[in-house]
Coordinates of C-alpha atoms in Angstrom, one line a residue:
Chain A
M285 CA 78.0 -32.5 194.2
L286 CA 76.0 -33.8 198.0
K287 CA 72.3 -33.5 198.8
R288 CA 70.7 -34.5 202.1
L289 CA 67.9 -37.1 202.1
H290 CA 66.7 -35.8 205.4
E291 CA 65.6 -32.5 207.4
I292 CA 68.7 -31.1 209.7
A293 CA 67.3 -32.3 213.0
S294 CA 69.5 -29.7 214.9
P295 CA 71.4 -27.1 213.0
V296 CA 74.2 -25.1 213.8
E297 CA 76.3 -22.8 211.6
F298 CA 79.9 -22.6 211.1
E299 CA 81.9 -20.5 209.2
F300 CA 84.3 -21.7 206.0
E301 CA 86.7 -19.0 204.5
G302 CA 84.2 -16.5 205.5
E303 CA 80.3 -18.2 204.4
T304 CA 78.2 -19.5 206.6
V305 CA 77.5 -23.3 206.9
V306 CA 74.9 -25.0 208.2
A307 CA 75.6 -28.5 209.2
Q308 CA 73.5 -31.5 211.7
E309 CA 75.4 -30.8 214.7
G310 CA 78.2 -33.3 215.6
E311 CA 78.3 -34.5 212.3
S312 CA 82.5 -34.2 210.8
L313 CA 82.7 -30.9 209.1
A314 CA 83.8 -32.9 205.3
A315 CA 80.2 -34.3 205.0
A316 CA 78.7 -30.5 205.7
L317 CA 81.6 -28.9 203.6
L318 CA 81.2 -30.9 200.8
A319 CA 77.3 -30.7 201.2
H320 CA 77.8 -27.0 201.1
G321 CA 80.1 -27.4 198.0
A322 CA 83.0 -26.5 199.2
G323 CA 85.2 -27.6 196.7
D324 CA 88.8 -28.0 197.6
F325 CA 89.7 -28.4 201.5
R326 CA 93.5 -27.6 201.0
K327 CA 96.5 -26.8 199.4
T328 CA 100.0 -29.4 199.6
P329 CA 103.0 -28.6 200.5
V330 CA 104.9 -29.5 197.9
S331 CA 102.7 -28.4 194.9
G332 CA 100.1 -26.3 196.0
A333 CA 97.8 -29.3 194.4
P334 CA 93.9 -28.8 195.5
R335 CA 92.6 -31.5 197.6
A336 CA 89.4 -32.4 199.5
P337 CA 88.5 -35.5 201.5
Y338 CA 89.0 -39.4 199.4
C339 CA 88.5 -41.7 202.2
M340 CA 86.3 -40.4 204.5
I341 CA 87.7 -42.5 208.1
G342 CA 90.9 -40.5 208.8
V343 CA 93.1 -42.7 206.9
C344 CA 94.1 -40.9 203.7
F345 CA 94.7 -37.1 205.5
D346 CA 93.8 -35.6 202.9
C347 CA 90.2 -33.1 204.7
L348 CA 93.6 -31.2 206.8
V349 CA 91.7 -28.0 207.6
E350 CA 92.8 -25.3 210.3
V351 CA 90.1 -24.4 213.1
D352 CA 89.5 -22.4 215.3
G353 CA 93.1 -21.4 215.1
R354 CA 94.6 -24.9 214.9
P355 CA 95.7 -26.1 211.5
N356 CA 96.0 -29.9 211.2
R357 CA 92.5 -30.6 211.8
Q358 CA 91.3 -33.8 209.8
A359 CA 87.5 -32.4 208.9
C360 CA 86.2 -35.6 208.5
M361 CA 87.0 -36.6 212.1
T362 CA 86.0 -33.2 213.6
P363 CA 82.4 -32.6 214.3
A364 CA 80.4 -29.4 214.0
R365 CA 79.9 -27.2 216.2
A366 CA 78.5 -23.6 216.1
G367 CA 80.8 -21.3 215.9
M368 CA 83.0 -22.9 214.5
K369 CA 85.5 -20.6 212.1
V370 CA 87.2 -23.7 209.4
R371 CA 89.5 -22.0 207.0
R372 CA 91.6 -24.1 204.3
Q373 CA 94.6 -25.2 205.0
K374 CA 97.1 -23.6 202.7
G375 CA 100.3 -25.7 202.6
T376 CA 102.4 -27.1 205.8
A377 CA 100.8 -26.0 208.9
N378 CA 102.3 -23.0 210.5
V379 CA 102.1 -24.0 214.3
K380 CA 103.6 -20.2 215.6
G381 CA 100.1 -18.3 214.5
G382 CA 97.7 -18.0 212.3
S383 CA 98.7 -18.7 208.8
Chain B
M709 CA 85.6 -72.6 239.9
N710 CA 88.3 -70.6 238.3
E711 CA 89.6 -67.9 240.5
M712 CA 90.7 -64.7 238.6
A713 CA 94.2 -63.3 239.8
K714 CA 93.5 -60.0 241.8
P715 CA 94.8 -57.7 238.9
A716 CA 97.3 -54.6 239.9
A717 CA 95.6 -50.9 240.7
G718 CA 94.8 -49.6 237.8
T719 CA 95.4 -52.4 235.3
V720 CA 92.2 -53.4 233.5
D721 CA 92.4 -57.2 232.5
L722 CA 91.5 -56.3 228.9
A723 CA 92.0 -53.3 226.8
I724 CA 89.8 -53.6 223.2
V725 CA 90.7 -50.7 220.1
G726 CA 88.1 -50.5 218.1
A727 CA 84.4 -50.5 218.6
G728 CA 83.6 -52.1 215.2
P729 CA 81.9 -55.7 215.5
A730 CA 84.7 -57.2 216.0
G731 CA 85.8 -55.3 219.1
L732 CA 82.1 -55.0 220.3
A733 CA 81.3 -58.8 220.6
A734 CA 84.0 -59.1 222.2
A735 CA 83.7 -56.9 224.9
V736 CA 80.1 -58.3 225.4
T737 CA 81.7 -62.0 226.1
A738 CA 84.8 -60.2 228.6
C739 CA 82.4 -58.7 230.4
E740 CA 79.8 -62.2 230.4
L741 CA 83.2 -64.0 231.4
G742 CA 83.3 -61.6 234.5
L743 CA 86.5 -59.2 232.9
S744 CA 87.4 -56.3 233.8
V745 CA 86.7 -54.4 229.7
T746 CA 87.5 -51.0 228.2
V747 CA 86.8 -50.3 224.7
F748 CA 88.6 -47.2 223.3
D749 CA 87.4 -46.2 220.0
E750 CA 88.3 -42.8 218.2
Q751 CA 84.1 -41.9 216.8
A752 CA 81.3 -40.8 219.3
A753 CA 79.3 -43.8 218.9
P754 CA 80.2 -46.9 218.5
G755 CA 79.9 -50.0 215.1
G756 CA 83.2 -48.9 213.7
Q757 CA 82.4 -48.6 209.8
I758 CA 80.1 -51.4 208.9
Y759 CA 77.8 -50.4 211.1
R760 CA 78.7 -46.4 211.6
A761 CA 75.8 -44.4 213.1
V762 CA 73.9 -47.7 213.7
E763 CA 71.8 -46.5 216.6
A764 CA 70.8 -43.2 215.3
G765 CA 69.6 -44.9 212.3
M766 CA 67.3 -47.1 214.6
S767 CA 65.7 -44.2 215.4
R768 CA 64.8 -43.2 211.8
G769 CA 62.9 -45.7 211.4
N770 CA 62.3 -49.6 209.3
A771 CA 63.0 -47.9 206.1
W772 CA 66.0 -46.3 206.5
M773 CA 67.1 -49.6 207.9
S774 CA 65.8 -51.6 205.3
M775 CA 67.4 -49.4 202.5
L776 CA 71.1 -50.2 204.5
G777 CA 70.4 -53.5 203.8
E778 CA 70.1 -56.2 206.6
E779 CA 74.1 -56.7 207.5
Y780 CA 73.4 -53.4 209.1
G781 CA 70.8 -53.7 211.1
R782 CA 72.3 -57.0 212.7
G783 CA 74.6 -53.9 214.3
A784 CA 72.0 -52.7 216.5
E785 CA 71.8 -55.6 218.7
L786 CA 75.1 -55.9 218.5
V787 CA 75.4 -52.5 220.1
R788 CA 72.5 -52.5 222.1
R789 CA 73.7 -56.0 223.9
F790 CA 77.6 -53.6 224.4
R791 CA 75.8 -50.6 226.0
A792 CA 74.0 -53.4 228.1
S793 CA 77.0 -54.5 229.6
H794 CA 79.4 -52.8 232.1
A795 CA 83.1 -52.8 229.8
D796 CA 84.1 -48.9 229.9
Y797 CA 83.8 -47.1 226.6
R798 CA 85.3 -44.5 226.0
P799 CA 84.3 -42.8 223.0
G800 CA 86.3 -39.8 221.0
T801 CA 89.5 -41.2 222.0
A802 CA 92.5 -42.7 220.1
V803 CA 95.4 -45.2 221.0
F804 CA 98.7 -43.2 219.3
D805 CA 100.8 -45.9 220.9
I806 CA 101.3 -49.3 222.0
S807 CA 104.0 -51.3 224.0
A808 CA 104.3 -54.9 223.6
D809 CA 103.8 -55.4 227.4
G810 CA 100.0 -54.1 227.4
G811 CA 100.5 -50.1 227.9
L812 CA 98.9 -47.8 225.4
G813 CA 99.0 -44.4 224.9
I814 CA 96.1 -42.7 224.0
L815 CA 94.6 -39.6 223.7
G816 CA 90.5 -38.4 224.7
P817 CA 88.8 -35.3 225.2
Q818 CA 90.3 -35.0 228.7
G819 CA 94.0 -34.8 227.4
A820 CA 96.7 -37.8 227.4
T821 CA 96.9 -40.7 229.0
W822 CA 98.8 -43.8 229.6
I823 CA 96.9 -46.9 230.1
E824 CA 98.2 -50.8 231.4
A825 CA 96.4 -54.0 230.2
R826 CA 96.5 -56.8 230.9
C827 CA 95.5 -58.0 227.5
V828 CA 95.1 -56.1 224.5
L829 CA 92.8 -56.4 221.5
V830 CA 93.1 -54.8 218.2
A831 CA 90.3 -54.8 216.7
T832 CA 90.8 -51.7 214.4
G833 CA 89.0 -52.9 211.0
A834 CA 89.7 -52.3 207.7
M835 CA 90.4 -49.5 205.2
E836 CA 89.9 -50.0 201.7
R837 CA 92.6 -50.1 199.3
P838 CA 94.1 -46.9 197.9
V839 CA 93.2 -46.9 194.2
P840 CA 96.6 -45.2 192.9
V841 CA 95.0 -44.7 189.1
P842 CA 96.4 -41.1 186.7
G843 CA 94.4 -38.5 188.7
W844 CA 93.3 -39.8 191.5
T845 CA 94.7 -37.3 193.4
L846 CA 91.9 -34.6 192.3
P847 CA 89.3 -33.3 194.3
G848 CA 86.0 -35.6 193.8
V849 CA 87.2 -38.7 193.5
M850 CA 86.2 -41.2 196.2
G851 CA 86.6 -44.7 198.2
V852 CA 83.1 -45.5 197.6
G853 CA 83.1 -46.5 201.5
A854 CA 83.5 -42.9 201.5
V855 CA 80.3 -42.5 200.2
Q856 CA 78.4 -45.1 202.3
T857 CA 80.0 -42.7 205.1
M858 CA 78.6 -40.2 204.3
L859 CA 75.2 -42.0 204.0
K860 CA 75.1 -43.5 207.2
A861 CA 76.6 -40.9 209.2
S862 CA 74.9 -37.5 207.4
G863 CA 72.1 -38.8 205.5
L864 CA 74.0 -37.8 202.4
V865 CA 74.2 -38.0 198.5
P866 CA 75.4 -37.6 195.6
D867 CA 73.5 -35.9 193.3
T868 CA 76.0 -34.9 190.2
R869 CA 76.6 -37.3 187.8
T870 CA 78.0 -40.3 189.6
V871 CA 80.9 -43.2 188.0
I872 CA 81.8 -46.0 190.6
A873 CA 85.1 -47.9 188.6
G874 CA 86.4 -50.7 191.0
S875 CA 84.9 -54.4 191.8
G876 CA 84.2 -56.3 195.1
P877 CA 81.3 -56.7 197.1
L878 CA 81.0 -53.6 198.6
V879 CA 80.8 -52.2 194.5
Y880 CA 77.7 -53.3 193.6
L881 CA 76.1 -53.1 197.8
A882 CA 77.1 -49.7 197.4
A883 CA 75.5 -48.8 194.3
H884 CA 72.5 -51.1 195.2
Q885 CA 71.8 -48.4 198.5
L886 CA 72.4 -45.8 196.7
A887 CA 69.6 -46.8 194.0
A888 CA 67.2 -47.6 197.4
A889 CA 67.9 -44.0 198.1
G890 CA 67.3 -42.3 195.1
A891 CA 70.8 -41.4 193.6
E892 CA 71.6 -44.3 191.2
P893 CA 75.5 -43.7 189.6
A894 CA 75.4 -42.5 186.0
A895 CA 78.4 -45.4 184.9
V896 CA 79.2 -48.6 186.8
L897 CA 83.1 -49.5 185.9
D898 CA 83.9 -53.2 187.0
T899 CA 87.0 -54.1 187.1
T900 CA 86.8 -57.9 187.9
P901 CA 89.7 -59.1 185.6
R902 CA 87.9 -61.5 183.2
G903 CA 90.5 -64.2 184.1
N904 CA 89.4 -64.3 187.7
Y905 CA 85.5 -65.7 187.1
A906 CA 87.4 -68.9 185.1
Q907 CA 89.8 -69.3 188.1
A908 CA 86.6 -68.3 190.5
A909 CA 84.1 -70.7 189.3
P910 CA 85.5 -74.0 190.6
L911 CA 84.9 -72.4 193.8
L912 CA 81.6 -71.0 193.2
A913 CA 79.3 -74.4 194.2
R914 CA 81.1 -74.8 197.8
A915 CA 80.6 -70.8 198.5
M916 CA 77.2 -70.9 197.6
L917 CA 76.3 -74.3 199.8
S918 CA 78.1 -71.5 202.9
G919 CA 75.0 -68.6 202.3
S920 CA 72.8 -66.6 200.6
E921 CA 75.4 -64.0 199.9
V922 CA 76.5 -65.2 196.3
R923 CA 73.2 -65.0 195.7
K924 CA 72.3 -61.3 196.8
G925 CA 75.4 -60.4 195.7
L926 CA 74.4 -61.8 191.6
A927 CA 71.2 -60.5 192.1
W928 CA 72.2 -56.9 193.1
R929 CA 74.6 -57.0 190.5
R930 CA 72.0 -57.9 187.5
D931 CA 69.5 -55.2 188.9
L932 CA 72.3 -52.9 188.5
K933 CA 73.1 -53.3 185.0
K934 CA 69.4 -52.8 184.6
R935 CA 69.2 -49.4 186.2
V936 CA 72.4 -47.8 185.6
D937 CA 72.5 -46.6 181.7
L938 CA 76.2 -46.8 180.7
F939 CA 77.8 -51.3 182.4
R940 CA 80.9 -52.2 181.7
T941 CA 83.0 -54.9 182.6
G942 CA 86.3 -56.2 182.6
V943 CA 87.3 -52.6 182.7
T944 CA 91.7 -51.6 182.6
R945 CA 93.4 -48.3 181.9
V946 CA 90.8 -46.5 184.2
G947 CA 92.4 -42.7 184.9
I948 CA 90.7 -39.2 186.0
E949 CA 91.0 -36.2 183.8
G950 CA 90.1 -32.4 185.5
D951 CA 90.9 -28.7 185.5
G952 CA 91.2 -28.7 189.6
H953 CA 87.9 -31.5 189.6
A954 CA 87.4 -34.4 189.1
Q955 CA 86.0 -33.9 184.9
A956 CA 85.7 -36.7 183.4
V957 CA 87.0 -40.9 183.5
S958 CA 88.5 -42.2 180.9
F959 CA 89.0 -46.8 180.3
R960 CA 89.4 -49.8 178.4
A961 CA 86.8 -52.0 177.8
G962 CA 85.9 -54.9 175.4
G963 CA 88.7 -53.5 173.5
R964 CA 87.6 -49.9 173.5
D965 CA 89.2 -46.7 174.7
E966 CA 85.7 -44.4 176.5
Q967 CA 85.8 -41.3 178.2
I968 CA 83.0 -40.5 180.4
E969 CA 82.5 -36.9 182.0
C970 CA 81.6 -37.8 185.6
D971 CA 81.4 -34.9 188.6
L972 CA 82.3 -37.6 191.5
V973 CA 84.1 -40.5 191.1
L974 CA 84.2 -43.3 193.4
L975 CA 86.7 -46.2 192.9
H976 CA 87.5 -49.0 195.3
E977 CA 89.4 -52.7 195.2
G978 CA 88.3 -54.3 198.4
V979 CA 89.2 -53.6 201.6
V980 CA 92.8 -54.2 203.7
P981 CA 93.7 -54.2 207.0
N982 CA 94.6 -51.3 209.1
T983 CA 97.9 -52.8 210.4
Q984 CA 99.8 -49.6 212.1
L985 CA 99.2 -50.3 215.5
A986 CA 99.8 -54.2 215.6
M987 CA 103.0 -53.4 213.3
A988 CA 103.6 -50.4 216.1
A989 CA 103.9 -53.2 218.9
G990 CA 106.1 -55.5 217.1
A991 CA 103.5 -58.1 215.9
A992 CA 104.7 -60.5 213.4
H993 CA 103.8 -59.7 209.9
A994 CA 103.0 -62.3 206.5
W995 CA 102.2 -61.5 203.3
D996 CA 99.3 -62.1 202.5
P997 CA 99.3 -63.1 197.8
L998 CA 95.6 -64.3 198.0
Q999 CA 94.2 -60.6 199.4
A1000 CA 97.6 -59.1 198.4
C1001 CA 97.7 -57.1 201.8
W1002 CA 99.9 -57.6 205.4
R1003 CA 98.5 -59.3 207.9
P1004 CA 99.2 -60.0 211.4
E1005 CA 100.3 -63.4 212.0
V1006 CA 97.8 -65.3 214.5
D1007 CA 96.3 -68.1 215.8
D1008 CA 93.2 -69.3 215.5
A1009 CA 92.0 -67.2 218.4
G1010 CA 93.4 -64.8 217.4
R1011 CA 96.8 -64.3 219.4
T1012 CA 100.1 -62.5 217.8
S1013 CA 103.5 -62.9 218.3
V1014 CA 103.0 -60.6 221.2
A1015 CA 102.1 -62.4 224.6
G1016 CA 99.4 -61.1 225.5
L1017 CA 98.4 -59.4 222.0
L1018 CA 95.3 -60.2 220.1
V1019 CA 94.1 -59.2 216.4
A1020 CA 90.6 -59.9 216.1
G1021 CA 88.2 -59.1 213.3
D1022 CA 88.7 -57.3 210.0
G1023 CA 92.3 -56.1 211.0
A1024 CA 93.4 -60.2 211.1
G1025 CA 92.4 -60.4 207.6
I1026 CA 89.4 -59.6 205.5
A1027 CA 85.9 -62.0 205.9
G1028 CA 83.5 -59.4 206.4
A1029 CA 81.0 -58.2 209.6
D1030 CA 79.4 -61.3 210.1
L1031 CA 82.6 -63.0 211.0
A1032 CA 84.8 -59.8 213.0
V1033 CA 82.1 -60.9 215.3
E1034 CA 82.3 -64.4 215.6
R1035 CA 86.5 -63.6 216.0
G1036 CA 86.0 -61.2 219.1
H1037 CA 83.9 -63.9 220.6
I1038 CA 86.3 -66.0 220.2
A1039 CA 89.2 -63.3 221.4
A1040 CA 87.5 -62.6 224.0
L1041 CA 87.2 -66.6 225.1
A1042 CA 91.3 -66.7 224.4
A1043 CA 92.2 -63.0 226.5
A1044 CA 89.6 -65.1 229.2
R1045 CA 91.9 -68.4 229.6
D1046 CA 95.0 -66.3 229.4
L1047 CA 94.0 -64.5 232.5
G1048 CA 92.8 -67.9 234.1
A1049 CA 89.7 -66.7 234.2
L1050 CA 88.3 -69.5 231.8
T1051 CA 89.7 -73.5 231.9
A1052 CA 90.9 -74.3 227.9
Q1053 CA 87.6 -77.5 228.4
E1054 CA 85.7 -73.7 228.5
A1055 CA 87.1 -71.8 225.8
V1056 CA 86.9 -74.8 224.1
K1057 CA 83.2 -75.4 224.8
Q1058 CA 82.2 -71.9 224.1
G1059 CA 83.7 -70.9 221.3
R1060 CA 82.7 -74.2 219.2
E1061 CA 79.5 -72.4 217.3
A1062 CA 81.7 -69.3 216.3
H1063 CA 84.8 -71.8 215.1
A1064 CA 81.6 -73.9 213.6
R1065 CA 80.4 -70.8 211.5
L1066 CA 84.2 -69.8 210.8
R1067 CA 84.9 -73.1 209.0
R1068 CA 81.3 -72.9 206.9
K1069 CA 82.2 -69.3 205.6
A1070 CA 85.3 -70.3 204.8
P1071 CA 84.7 -71.4 200.9
L1072 CA 83.0 -67.8 200.4
R1073 CA 85.7 -66.2 202.3
R1074 CA 87.8 -68.2 199.0
F1075 CA 85.6 -67.5 196.2
L1076 CA 85.3 -63.5 197.3
D1077 CA 89.3 -63.5 197.2
R1078 CA 89.8 -65.3 194.2
L1079 CA 87.1 -63.4 192.3
Y1080 CA 87.9 -59.9 193.4
R1081 CA 92.2 -60.1 193.3
P1082 CA 92.5 -56.8 191.9
R1083 CA 94.6 -56.6 188.2
E1084 CA 98.0 -56.0 188.5
E1085 CA 97.7 -52.5 187.7
V1086 CA 96.0 -51.1 190.8
L1087 CA 98.9 -53.4 192.5
V1088 CA 101.2 -52.1 191.0
P1089 CA 101.0 -48.5 188.9
P1090 CA 102.3 -48.9 185.5
D1091 CA 102.5 -45.3 184.6
D1092 CA 105.9 -43.5 185.8
A1093 CA 103.5 -40.2 186.5
T1094 CA 100.8 -41.8 188.3
V1095 CA 101.3 -40.8 192.7
V1096 CA 101.9 -43.1 194.9
C1097 CA 102.4 -41.0 198.0
R1098 CA 99.3 -39.0 198.2
C1099 CA 100.9 -36.9 201.1
E1100 CA 104.3 -36.3 199.8
E1101 CA 103.4 -36.2 195.7
V1102 CA 105.8 -39.1 194.8
T1103 CA 105.5 -40.3 191.6
A1104 CA 106.0 -44.2 190.7
G1105 CA 108.5 -43.5 188.2
E1106 CA 110.6 -41.4 191.1
L1107 CA 110.4 -44.8 193.1
R1108 CA 111.8 -46.8 190.3
K1109 CA 114.1 -44.9 189.9
V1110 CA 116.0 -45.1 193.5
A1111 CA 115.0 -49.1 192.8
A1112 CA 117.5 -48.7 190.2
M1113 CA 119.8 -46.9 192.7
G1114 CA 120.2 -49.4 194.9
C1115 CA 117.1 -48.9 196.5
P1116 CA 115.7 -52.8 198.0
G1117 CA 112.6 -51.5 199.8
P1118 CA 109.7 -48.8 201.6
N1119 CA 112.6 -47.3 204.4
Q1120 CA 115.1 -47.0 201.8
A1121 CA 112.8 -45.0 199.1
K1122 CA 111.2 -43.4 202.3
A1123 CA 115.0 -42.0 202.7
F1124 CA 115.4 -40.5 199.1
T1125 CA 111.9 -39.8 198.5
R1126 CA 109.7 -38.9 201.1
C1127 CA 107.8 -41.3 200.4
G1128 CA 105.6 -42.8 203.1
M1129 CA 106.7 -39.8 205.3
G1130 CA 103.6 -37.9 205.1
P1131 CA 100.8 -37.4 207.8
C1132 CA 99.2 -40.3 206.7
Q1133 CA 101.9 -42.0 207.9
S1134 CA 102.2 -44.7 204.6
R1135 CA 98.6 -45.8 205.1
M1136 CA 97.7 -44.7 201.8
C1137 CA 101.4 -45.5 199.8
G1138 CA 102.5 -48.1 201.6
L1139 CA 101.6 -51.4 199.5
A1140 CA 101.8 -49.7 196.3
A1141 CA 104.9 -48.2 196.5
A1142 CA 106.1 -51.5 198.3
A1143 CA 104.8 -53.1 194.9
V1144 CA 106.4 -50.7 192.7
L1145 CA 110.0 -51.6 194.2
A1146 CA 109.4 -55.1 194.5
E1147 CA 108.4 -55.4 190.7
A1148 CA 111.5 -53.2 190.4
N1149 CA 113.9 -55.1 192.5
G1150 CA 112.5 -58.4 190.8
N1151 CA 111.8 -59.5 194.8
T1152 CA 109.0 -60.8 196.5
M1153 CA 106.4 -58.7 198.9
A1154 CA 108.2 -60.9 201.9
E1155 CA 111.8 -59.8 201.1
T1156 CA 110.6 -56.2 200.3
G1157 CA 108.7 -55.9 203.5
Y1158 CA 107.1 -52.5 204.6
L1159 CA 108.0 -49.1 206.0
R1160 CA 109.0 -50.0 209.8
I1161 CA 105.3 -48.2 211.9
R1162 CA 106.1 -46.5 214.5
P1163 CA 104.1 -43.6 217.4
P1164 CA 102.6 -41.7 217.3
I1165 CA 100.0 -43.7 215.4
K1166 CA 97.4 -41.2 215.6
P1167 CA 97.9 -37.2 215.4
I1168 CA 98.7 -35.2 218.6
T1169 CA 100.2 -31.6 219.4
V1170 CA 104.1 -32.7 221.5
G1171 CA 102.1 -30.3 224.4
E1172 CA 99.7 -32.8 224.7
L1173 CA 102.4 -35.3 225.0
A1174 CA 104.2 -33.3 227.3
A1175 CA 101.0 -32.9 229.4
L1176 CA 100.5 -36.3 229.2
D1177 CA 99.1 -38.4 232.5
G1178 CA 98.5 -41.7 234.1
V1179 CA 100.3 -44.6 234.7
G1180 CA 104.0 -45.1 233.9
A1181 CA 104.4 -41.6 233.1
P1182 CA 108.0 -40.5 232.8
P1183 CA 109.1 -38.3 235.6
D1184 CA 108.2 -34.9 235.1
T1185 CA 111.6 -33.1 234.2
G1186 CA 109.8 -29.8 233.3
P1187 CA 108.3 -27.9 230.1
L1188 CA 109.2 -29.8 227.6
L1189 CA 109.0 -26.9 225.0
P1190 CA 109.3 -23.4 225.5
T1191 CA 106.0 -22.0 226.8
S1192 CA 106.0 -18.7 225.4
P1193 CA 106.8 -17.2 221.4
D1194 CA 109.5 -14.9 223.6
E1195 CA 111.3 -18.2 224.6
M1196 CA 111.7 -19.6 220.6
P1197 CA 115.0 -19.7 219.4
E1198 CA 116.6 -17.7 216.8
E1199 CA 115.4 -18.8 213.5

């Protein structure tokens, strides 16, 4: 859906749902995932509907993902770092442990 | 020569929330006047939304900067002046709480803490007005500004069939930027209501006298009409269809219903102030019927109804980046005056040019507000099935039902439907929900009111709150939560 206009200057690799994603270090997870072709980022708690980023500036909260076991992370506000493990958030966050 | 009263230990003169044009300009001025200044911003680099990633952009070179446009380039100089100032800059730091007496709860890389300031300037800018149309919650539907954000910050552009549907200067600017990057949209659906042209026409001449903005905007629009395959005007009844992802846009234009295939839909109906912080602080707000949004009641320097609290930039009412810079400067002068660092006379003198520039641009603002006032179906979604609260999936129809049951406004409707109780804290639904209820009840927006905004206004975990440290923190009474799973109560 998105293409990069320039080469990644400082690539980092992180994991999304078992796939390896290459990102520019420090860019938002949301941008990196959309560039990777991630489709949806989460399923809503109410109906399980698929959602993906809408605003990209931290306002809409539709880009919520789980990062390194921590749920409810706004992908558009989280900088990509090497070795992160990112998963789709399915429904509400499970605060007692992993989902 | 005015002496400034020595601040209490640990209290900063001026805390600024937001490192966009208004916050940066205020910081520069306040530092020049000798105030102690701390600037909090959630992003990793200064610039806010409009000047996002401008420092990185500068290092990409002239071709990149000229693609993004002149206005973006002005941000580079402002950021340079900010970096050269003595402001204490705290990036990656969100403000989750605010008190009426100058306290701020902040959450940064080192955890949460409470700080005290003698004056607080809220410069948190604006967000795109949410556009509740059928299908707007599908993946592949974003705001036009979202794509600009990704372009500036990551050099990403759509490489798929993209439709822009909306109204306002940002539509033409964004389409122009995408076209310059070789990624022009397949279609532009201009939803500016036909009737608005006649209403705005009397304001055009004076708007054109105040600068080159209108001429530039018209040039971009003309250029777009030539480059884009499909350009429709007076578009209404926008709806998005797809199975799990946006696949088509339907709309009405020129009396005909049409549908076009696409993979990405970009919506835009202007921008509205971010009111969370100022509302949480208890500042009085008023409904602006022309801009169709809430704005804090401020004097001409940005002072709110709460002593020591000022708002500058688009957060005080939409006027754009250049005027945000002027208002930031003026607010810093006011803070310095109120703190005794500047006489009233000096504040007037140093603010004269900025005020003059604000006055000169006022006709442009009146013209843009009139021309781009969103059509009624964006403000009050007519279809009952349209989702208004994205987080809790509450539809316009459900809100109309509770209005019929007697809910006068959004606070009561929230109790019955959960509308506004989701993670976005009504940022996305507040305006439309209140508008649906207002219409259903036959009341004005001012009568209907807005949701009560309560902290935390940015995400913070209970653990981070419990570990909060700093001036004014509550006494340590032990852990607030069980610290191991074994201590959790039985369900």
